[in-house]
XYZ file of N, CA and C in Angstrom:
558
model
N 0.842 -1.177 0.000
C 0.000 0.000 0.000
C 0.889 1.242 0.000
N 0.629 2.219 -0.895
C 1.470 3.421 -0.953
C 1.395 4.243 0.335
N 2.489 4.881 0.669
C 2.592 5.727 1.868
C 2.478 7.196 1.469
N 2.146 8.046 2.449
C 2.157 9.490 2.205
C 3.588 9.969 2.023
N 3.756 11.011 1.251
C 5.057 11.666 1.110
C 5.312 12.498 2.366
N 6.571 12.790 2.660
C 6.895 13.673 3.786
C 7.843 14.768 3.318
N 7.718 15.907 3.948
C 8.569 17.053 3.649
C 8.921 17.718 4.976
N 10.215 17.798 5.291
C 10.676 18.420 6.527
C 11.235 19.802 6.246
N 10.840 20.758 7.075
C 11.267 22.154 6.917
C 11.693 22.685 8.277
N 12.805 23.426 8.309
C 13.190 24.164 9.505
C 12.953 25.637 9.235
N 12.267 26.316 10.158
C 11.971 27.740 10.052
C 12.775 28.482 11.123
N 13.612 29.434 10.685
C 14.489 30.172 11.592
C 14.130 31.659 11.555
N 13.427 32.167 12.568
C 13.060 33.579 12.584
C 14.182 34.475 13.127
N 14.205 35.697 12.622
C 15.050 36.765 13.136
C 14.128 37.947 13.411
N 14.245 38.549 14.582
C 13.329 39.621 14.968
C 13.747 40.962 14.392
N 12.740 41.794 14.161
C 12.929 43.189 13.739
C 12.312 44.045 14.839
N 13.145 44.846 15.476
C 12.683 45.716 16.559
C 12.294 47.044 15.941
N 11.011 47.224 15.615
C 10.550 48.382 14.846
C 10.699 49.703 15.570
N 10.575 49.714 16.879
C 10.698 50.984 17.601
C 11.623 50.877 18.812
N 12.394 49.805 18.907
C 13.328 49.648 20.014
C 12.668 49.316 21.337
N 11.401 48.864 21.275
C 10.698 48.458 22.497
C 10.104 47.070 22.270
N 9.474 46.544 23.299
C 8.800 45.257 23.187
C 7.355 45.414 22.708
N 6.996 46.588 22.169
C 5.626 46.859 21.752
C 5.387 46.719 20.255
N 6.443 46.707 19.430
C 6.271 46.685 17.977
C 7.377 45.829 17.362
N 7.133 44.522 17.341
C 8.148 43.564 16.906
C 7.686 42.894 15.623
N 8.574 42.804 14.663
C 8.325 42.048 13.437
C 9.342 40.930 13.337
N 9.284 40.195 12.248
C 10.231 39.098 12.073
C 10.419 38.786 10.597
N 11.603 38.333 10.271
C 11.850 37.707 8.987
C 12.054 36.232 9.283
N 11.905 35.421 8.265
C 12.038 33.988 8.472
C 12.880 33.404 7.352
N 13.807 32.540 7.706
C 14.580 31.770 6.730
C 14.087 30.332 6.814
N 13.972 29.686 5.671
C 13.448 28.326 5.614
C 14.485 27.405 4.990
N 14.597 26.201 5.535
C 15.501 25.196 4.999
C 14.728 23.899 4.843
N 14.769 23.337 3.637
C 14.187 22.015 3.445
C 15.182 21.018 3.997
N 14.788 20.269 5.016
C 15.712 19.369 5.700
C 15.570 17.918 5.280
N 14.412 17.558 4.712
C 14.204 16.170 4.294
C 13.013 16.084 3.366
N 12.950 14.983 2.628
C 11.764 14.644 1.847
C 11.825 13.161 1.493
N 10.659 12.525 1.555
C 10.549 11.118 1.189
C 9.285 10.976 0.356
N 9.406 10.539 -0.907
C 10.644 10.239 -1.608
C 11.427 11.530 -1.846
N 12.575 11.423 -2.457
C 13.397 12.584 -2.715
C 12.635 13.594 -3.576
N 12.390 14.781 -3.026
C 11.707 15.875 -3.724
C 12.522 17.138 -3.507
N 13.635 17.303 -4.228
C 14.514 18.440 -3.968
C 13.887 19.783 -4.333
N 14.346 20.806 -3.617
C 14.017 22.197 -3.925
C 12.525 22.490 -3.934
N 11.802 21.993 -2.972
C 10.366 22.256 -2.879
C 10.055 23.478 -2.016
N 11.038 23.963 -1.250
C 10.804 25.070 -0.324
C 11.704 26.246 -0.679
N 11.083 27.435 -0.864
C 11.852 28.641 -1.120
C 12.471 29.130 0.193
N 13.786 29.369 0.185
C 14.513 29.706 1.421
C 14.074 31.023 2.045
N 13.651 31.984 1.216
C 13.276 33.299 1.757
C 11.790 33.408 2.076
N 10.932 32.963 1.156
C 9.494 33.154 1.344
C 8.836 31.998 2.090
N 9.469 30.819 2.074
C 8.867 29.645 2.685
C 7.834 28.977 1.800
N 7.639 29.511 0.594
C 6.664 28.919 -0.323
C 7.026 27.470 -0.599
N 6.035 26.607 -0.488
C 6.210 25.180 -0.746
C 5.597 24.888 -2.108
N 6.405 24.460 -3.061
C 5.929 24.207 -4.421
C 5.722 22.708 -4.622
N 4.466 22.293 -4.596
C 4.126 20.886 -4.780
C 3.555 20.631 -6.175
N 3.767 21.565 -7.098
C 3.159 21.452 -8.423
C 3.804 20.388 -9.300
N 5.042 20.002 -9.033
C 5.735 19.007 -9.857
C 6.424 17.963 -8.983
N 5.656 17.264 -8.174
C 6.236 16.204 -7.360
C 6.585 15.026 -8.270
N 7.696 14.347 -8.013
C 8.072 13.219 -8.870
C 7.076 12.060 -8.745
N 6.771 11.447 -9.875
C 5.891 10.287 -9.892
C 6.589 9.118 -9.199
N 5.855 8.432 -8.315
C 6.427 7.288 -7.609
C 5.263 6.455 -7.082
N 5.089 5.254 -7.611
C 3.945 4.416 -7.246
C 3.988 3.930 -5.792
N 5.107 4.108 -5.114
C 5.206 3.714 -3.707
C 4.604 4.754 -2.766
N 4.229 5.935 -3.324
C 3.736 7.037 -2.491
C 2.462 7.620 -3.064
N 1.587 8.068 -2.165
C 0.373 8.762 -2.568
C 0.731 10.204 -2.916
N -0.257 10.981 -3.327
C -0.031 12.408 -3.558
C -0.226 13.213 -2.277
N -0.577 12.554 -1.170
C -0.696 13.237 0.119
C 0.699 13.584 0.629
N 0.812 14.757 1.265
C 2.113 15.204 1.761
C 1.984 15.580 3.232
N 2.801 14.949 4.064
C 2.894 15.290 5.482
C 4.047 16.280 5.625
N 3.722 17.514 5.999
C 4.728 18.581 6.097
C 5.011 18.828 7.574
N 6.276 18.718 7.947
C 6.693 18.944 9.332
C 7.524 20.226 9.363
N 7.042 21.237 10.089
C 7.747 22.520 10.201
C 8.315 22.623 11.613
N 9.655 22.656 11.694
C 10.342 22.724 12.986
C 10.865 24.137 13.215
N 10.551 24.696 14.360
C 11.017 26.029 14.736
C 12.443 25.962 15.259
N 13.318 26.773 14.675
C 14.690 26.937 15.157
C 14.779 28.340 15.750
N 14.745 28.451 17.064
C 14.733 29.755 17.743
C 16.142 30.263 18.049
N 17.177 29.657 17.475
C 18.560 29.991 17.823
C 18.963 31.422 17.464
N 18.297 32.047 16.502
C 18.659 33.408 16.095
C 17.846 34.482 16.822
N 16.921 34.088 17.679
C 16.077 35.062 18.379
C 16.822 35.672 19.553
N 16.823 37.001 19.585
C 17.508 37.753 20.651
C 16.598 38.854 21.153
N 16.665 39.140 22.456
C 15.903 40.253 23.010
C 16.647 41.559 22.753
N 16.139 42.659 23.287
C 16.749 43.971 23.043
C 18.166 44.083 23.587
N 18.519 43.249 24.554
C 19.873 43.260 25.126
C 20.800 42.249 24.454
N 20.285 41.513 23.465
C 21.095 40.528 22.764
C 21.080 39.136 23.386
N 20.254 38.945 24.407
C 20.149 37.639 25.050
C 19.188 36.730 24.284
N 19.390 35.416 24.372
C 18.453 34.506 23.705
C 17.023 34.757 24.180
N 16.100 34.705 23.237
C 14.694 34.967 23.537
C 13.884 33.704 23.246
N 13.253 33.127 24.249
C 12.459 31.916 24.017
C 11.264 32.209 23.113
N 10.909 31.218 22.314
C 9.751 31.332 21.430
C 9.174 29.943 21.211
N 7.951 29.914 20.714
C 7.293 28.645 20.428
C 6.229 28.875 19.363
N 5.800 27.784 18.709
C 4.625 27.892 17.865
C 3.472 28.208 18.797
N 2.615 29.111 18.385
C 1.536 29.606 19.241
C 0.561 28.506 19.626
N -0.167 28.789 20.679
C -1.209 27.890 21.136
C -2.435 28.717 21.493
N -3.546 28.047 21.739
C -4.784 28.742 22.082
C -4.522 29.638 23.286
N -4.958 30.877 23.204
C -4.776 31.840 24.285
C -3.639 32.817 24.043
N -2.767 32.546 23.057
C -1.631 33.438 22.796
C -2.033 34.701 22.037
N -3.157 34.665 21.313
C -3.599 35.838 20.549
C -4.468 36.692 21.450
N -4.013 37.909 21.735
C -4.778 38.798 22.614
C -5.443 39.931 21.849
N -5.013 40.182 20.618
C -5.591 41.253 19.819
C -5.733 40.762 18.389
N -6.956 40.816 17.846
C -7.203 40.318 16.491
C -8.440 41.020 15.955
N -8.389 41.502 14.715
C -9.557 42.090 14.082
C -10.393 40.965 13.493
N -11.623 40.817 13.941
C -12.459 39.707 13.496
C -12.261 38.496 14.389
N -12.548 37.316 13.848
C -12.417 36.074 14.612
C -10.991 35.545 14.526
N -10.322 35.328 15.661
C -8.967 34.775 15.610
C -9.004 33.333 15.120
N -7.897 32.834 14.584
C -7.877 31.453 14.108
C -8.088 30.464 15.256
N -8.746 29.356 14.947
C -8.994 28.337 15.963
C -7.755 27.481 16.213
N -6.829 27.474 15.266
C -5.561 26.746 15.410
C -4.433 27.761 15.249
N -4.113 28.553 16.279
C -3.180 29.670 16.140
C -1.740 29.275 15.832
N -1.393 28.004 15.877
C -0.052 27.561 15.496
C 0.088 27.527 13.981
N -0.991 27.209 13.243
C -0.951 27.144 11.789
C -2.383 27.067 11.267
N -2.709 27.932 10.303
C -4.036 27.936 9.709
C -3.916 28.377 8.253
N -4.990 28.238 7.505
C -5.003 28.595 6.097
C -5.820 29.858 5.913
N -5.394 30.700 4.968
C -6.120 31.927 4.680
C -6.219 32.096 3.164
N -7.154 32.934 2.744
C -7.439 33.100 1.316
C -6.308 33.816 0.603
N -6.125 33.471 -0.655
C -5.230 34.248 -1.508
C -5.947 35.547 -1.822
N -5.355 36.629 -2.217
C -4.078 36.720 -2.901
C -2.894 36.447 -1.988
N -1.735 36.249 -2.598
C -0.547 35.890 -1.831
C -0.149 36.946 -0.805
N 0.684 36.563 0.149
C 1.186 37.510 1.143
C 1.815 38.728 0.472
N 1.692 39.862 1.105
C 2.272 41.091 0.576
C 1.290 41.900 -0.253
N 0.198 41.299 -0.681
C -0.803 42.006 -1.468
C -1.534 42.995 -0.562
N -1.960 44.108 -1.148
C -2.667 45.111 -0.342
C -4.026 44.589 0.119
N -4.548 43.529 -0.524
C -5.848 42.978 -0.155
C -5.712 41.777 0.782
N -4.514 41.436 1.147
C -4.257 40.230 1.924
C -4.720 40.381 3.359
N -5.299 39.324 3.908
C -5.619 39.314 5.331
C -5.335 37.923 5.885
N -5.337 37.811 7.187
C -4.978 36.556 7.857
C -6.193 35.779 8.359
N -7.388 36.093 7.863
C -8.578 35.410 8.346
C -8.565 33.939 7.934
N -8.896 33.082 8.857
C -8.855 31.637 8.647
C -9.950 31.179 7.695
N -9.575 30.270 6.778
C -10.548 29.599 5.913
C -10.376 28.094 6.095
N -11.419 27.352 5.794
C -11.332 25.894 5.803
C -10.881 25.433 4.428
N -9.965 24.483 4.386
C -9.511 23.883 3.139
C -9.781 22.391 3.250
N -10.603 21.886 2.334
C -10.973 20.483 2.360
C -9.737 19.599 2.312
N -9.642 18.659 3.210
C -8.551 17.683 3.296
C -7.204 18.278 3.712
N -7.237 19.380 4.428
C -6.023 19.972 5.006
C -6.267 20.119 6.501
N -5.259 19.748 7.286
C -5.365 19.876 8.739
C -3.995 20.216 9.302
N -3.987 20.830 10.480
C -2.729 21.139 11.154
C -2.779 20.631 12.589
N -1.608 20.240 13.089
C -1.485 19.759 14.464
C -0.248 20.417 15.068
N -0.359 20.874 16.290
C 0.790 21.391 17.028
C 1.350 20.226 17.827
N 2.416 19.608 17.316
C 2.990 18.435 17.982
C 3.760 18.794 19.243
N 4.360 19.988 19.260
C 5.119 20.441 20.426
C 5.345 21.938 20.274
N 6.058 22.540 21.228
C 6.380 23.964 21.138
C 7.153 24.294 19.872
N 7.886 23.322 19.331
C 8.745 23.606 18.178
C 8.387 22.832 16.908
N 7.310 22.041 16.920
C 6.956 21.262 15.730
C 5.474 21.423 15.399
N 5.235 21.849 14.143
C 3.882 21.926 13.589
C 3.805 20.940 12.438
N 2.689 20.221 12.365
C 2.457 19.212 11.337
C 1.306 19.681 10.453
N 1.540 19.726 9.144
C 0.496 20.061 8.175
C 0.195 18.786 7.393
N -1.041 18.326 7.465
C -1.462 17.111 6.783
C -2.201 17.529 5.509
N -1.501 17.474 4.376
C -2.059 17.887 3.086
C -2.551 16.661 2.336
N -3.857 16.438 2.396
C -4.488 15.338 1.675
C -5.373 15.868 0.553
N -5.053 17.059 0.045
C -5.827 17.628 -1.055
C -5.583 16.829 -2.331
N -6.475 17.008 -3.287
C -6.386 16.293 -4.552
C -5.366 16.921 -5.486
N -4.848 16.122 -6.433
C -3.987 16.647 -7.500
C -4.768 17.733 -8.229
N -4.103 18.812 -8.569
C -4.751 19.918 -9.268
C -5.382 20.943 -8.347
N -5.275 20.721 -7.054
C -5.802 21.688 -6.092
C -5.012 22.979 -6.213
N -5.662 24.098 -6.018
C -5.032 25.411 -6.183
C -4.028 25.750 -5.106
N -3.649 27.008 -5.092
C -2.655 27.516 -4.147
C -3.341 27.927 -2.842
N -2.612 27.750 -1.741
C -3.118 28.163 -0.441
C -2.018 28.880 0.316
N -2.402 29.903 1.022
C -1.475 30.564 1.925
C -1.726 29.982 3.312
N -0.641 29.597 3.971
C -0.803 29.133 5.346
C -0.068 30.106 6.250
N -0.595 30.296 7.425
C -0.014 31.212 8.390
C 0.523 30.404 9.564
N 1.715 30.750 9.981
C 2.315 30.159 11.165
C 2.256 31.191 12.281
N 1.784 30.800 13.439
C 1.740 31.695 14.587
C 2.956 31.463 15.467
N 3.744 32.512 15.668
C 4.947 32.463 16.489
C 4.698 33.293 17.742
N 4.937 32.715 18.897
C 4.782 33.445 20.151
C 6.142 33.625 20.798
N 6.489 34.876 21.065
C 7.728 35.219 21.769
C 7.428 35.299 23.260
N 8.327 34.811 24.074
C 8.193 34.886 25.525
C 9.132 35.993 26.001
N 8.588 37.199 26.146
C 9.389 38.396 26.416
C 9.931 38.437 27.840
N 11.064 39.149 28.032
C 11.634 39.281 29.378
C 10.677 39.959 30.361
N 9.706 40.717 29.854
C 8.719 41.386 30.702
C 7.702 40.402 31.275
N 7.724 39.145 30.768
C 6.749 38.146 31.183
C 5.569 38.046 30.239
N 5.468 39.000 29.319
C 4.363 39.001 28.358
C 4.650 38.052 27.200
N 3.588 37.680 26.508
C 3.693 36.899 25.271
C 3.401 37.844 24.113
N 4.180 37.710 23.037
C 3.994 38.566 21.859
C 3.762 37.654 20.656
N 2.639 37.862 19.955
C 2.222 37.007 18.844
C 2.626 37.627 17.506
N 3.249 36.826 16.631
C 3.643 37.259 15.281
C 3.117 36.232 14.289
N 2.585 36.710 13.149
C 2.107 35.829 12.088
C 3.123 35.787 10.957
N 3.478 34.584 10.516
C 4.360 34.348 9.372
C 3.485 33.684 8.311
N 3.608 34.084 7.027
C 2.618 33.631 6.051
C 3.180 33.165 4.703
N 3.736 31.944 4.652
C 4.160 31.364 3.372
C 2.969 30.802 2.579
N 3.236 30.220 1.403
C 2.187 29.654 0.551
C 2.537 28.227 0.149
N 1.502 27.447 -0.137
C 1.652 26.116 -0.731
C 1.124 26.235 -2.154
N 1.973 25.943 -3.145
C 1.592 26.068 -4.542
C 0.980 24.759 -5.012
N -0.105 24.860 -5.795
C -0.917 23.757 -6.274
C -0.213 22.430 -6.490
N -0.895 21.373 -6.148
C -0.320 20.039 -6.132
C -0.412 19.379 -7.503
N 0.689 18.734 -7.902
C 0.715 17.977 -9.140
C 1.837 16.961 -9.116
N 1.703 15.892 -9.890
C 2.735 14.850 -9.983
C 3.168 14.770 -11.439
N 4.474 14.735 -11.668
C 4.999 14.630 -13.023
C 5.917 13.429 -13.133
N 6.164 13.012 -14.356
C 7.034 11.860 -14.570
C 8.490 12.258 -14.648
N 8.785 13.555 -14.494
C 10.174 14.036 -14.550
C 10.955 13.582 -13.354
């Protein structure tokens, strides 16, 4: 019986201190594809985190379902004094301010296109048939992509919670995309 494909990704955030306080923090994220079974090279863009599943290699030992494991690497996170800053994938209760309804799975959820960066873009959660997310631990999020071949593009949002020296939690949204699924004989 064919098995699901797997794709391992490490996400390494770096903070942007917009005003030199703990009140206005942004982040950039670097992504590294760490594994794939079967071998599916270059599926993750290092800067944007976009996952391109449009040309997965044909292999009768595997289904078109993809189990995506996103591991948080907090090694580059520093507070205002340069000390290591703890962080984790968000959990219920970490979002304290949100316009509209906050996502029910704040560690990872799907939102409507257009792609990130568009002036019309928002982070409101949508349901995607045959897609689910699980927060396996503070540093591991699992995306279970069981969508059909030919399914369109989806933007997924990762919720990152910083544990500030003040004792407060600070929520940041990171928003890569998954590009439509397809299998090729290449």
